[in-house]
Amino acid sequence: MMQQFQAVTRNIEKRSEVRQLRSEGRIPCVLLQQQASVNLHMDAKAFALWVRDAAHNQLELSIDGANPITAQVQEIQRHPVTNDILHVDLLACQSTALA
């Protein structure tokens, strides 16, 4: 069974606001799709535990409480010294892409 994460859309772009998200325990993410990309954020601790323990790179993502979609982790950016997760790029699977 795939892990399901709750994600919230974000409208912030400034560097200081993204830093504030990280200090609140959230990870900024981008969900890449054919039509457009969606900026998101999700719980950092739950995602870090999943990355540590997961045997695969697919997850279910519920955006703003909507039906979950399947996404694949494309890239995880980490801090070079602390190894904390800074940013995640997710790729929406074709069969569950948002309309």
XYZ file of C-alpha atoms in Angstrom:
99
model
C 0.000 0.000 0.000
C 1.267 3.445 -0.916
C 1.796 6.120 1.700
C -0.694 8.990 1.505
C 0.333 12.577 2.249
C -1.798 15.662 2.775
C -0.515 18.598 0.720
C -1.621 22.221 0.605
C -1.219 24.535 -2.374
C 1.080 27.479 -1.800
C 0.995 30.863 -3.434
C 4.218 32.148 -1.963
C 7.311 32.612 -4.065
C 9.598 34.761 -1.916
C 12.651 33.122 -0.460
C 11.908 34.372 3.055
C 8.388 32.937 2.952
C 9.675 29.543 1.812
C 12.185 29.607 4.681
C 9.309 30.343 7.053
C 7.501 27.251 5.728
C 10.542 25.107 6.457
C 10.836 26.500 9.982
C 7.183 25.516 10.546
C 8.017 21.910 9.637
C 6.743 21.972 6.036
C 8.582 20.992 2.829
C 7.997 23.044 -0.327
C 7.145 20.796 -3.287
C 6.294 21.083 -6.954
C 3.914 18.660 -8.643
C 4.895 18.504 -12.313
C 2.167 17.731 -14.839
C 1.746 18.005 -18.581
C -0.555 21.031 -18.374
C 1.087 23.031 -15.584
C 2.987 22.633 -12.360
C 1.427 23.120 -8.923
C 3.314 24.570 -5.958
C 2.617 22.678 -2.735
C 3.882 22.089 0.764
C 3.590 19.035 3.032
C 4.671 17.788 6.448
C 8.460 17.499 6.608
C 8.724 14.919 9.386
C 6.286 12.432 7.837
C 7.931 12.760 4.418
C 11.451 12.340 5.834
C 10.378 9.140 7.631
C 8.822 7.840 4.424
C 11.995 8.599 2.441
C 14.085 6.779 5.023
C 11.862 3.678 5.129
C 10.295 3.496 1.645
C 11.193 0.744 -0.764
C 9.705 2.592 -3.754
C 9.320 6.159 -4.986
C 5.550 6.421 -5.551
C 3.105 7.982 -3.118
C -0.485 9.163 -2.938
C -1.001 12.882 -2.607
C -4.223 14.520 -1.432
C -4.100 18.190 -2.409
C -6.310 20.501 -0.322
C -8.446 17.545 0.773
C -9.292 16.408 -2.786
C -9.201 12.828 -4.020
C -5.684 11.397 -3.803
C -3.543 11.183 -6.911
C -0.502 8.996 -7.496
C 2.791 10.809 -7.838
C 6.380 9.723 -8.300
C 9.300 11.393 -6.535
C 11.491 12.847 -9.265
C 14.065 14.696 -7.183
C 14.781 15.459 -3.531
C 17.020 18.449 -2.815
C 18.946 18.278 0.454
C 21.006 20.703 2.495
C 24.698 19.930 1.883
C 25.713 20.029 5.564
C 22.660 19.011 7.614
C 21.197 16.652 4.975
C 17.718 18.085 5.695
C 15.198 17.902 2.853
C 14.857 21.362 1.280
C 12.595 20.759 -1.714
C 10.843 17.909 -3.518
C 9.867 17.570 -7.179
C 6.967 15.197 -7.779
C 5.790 13.878 -11.131
C 2.057 13.139 -11.499
C 1.351 9.726 -12.965
C -0.492 9.835 -16.301
C -3.619 7.994 -15.159
C -4.210 10.281 -12.163
C -3.133 13.690 -13.442
C -5.229 16.634 -12.328
C -7.652 18.031 -14.895
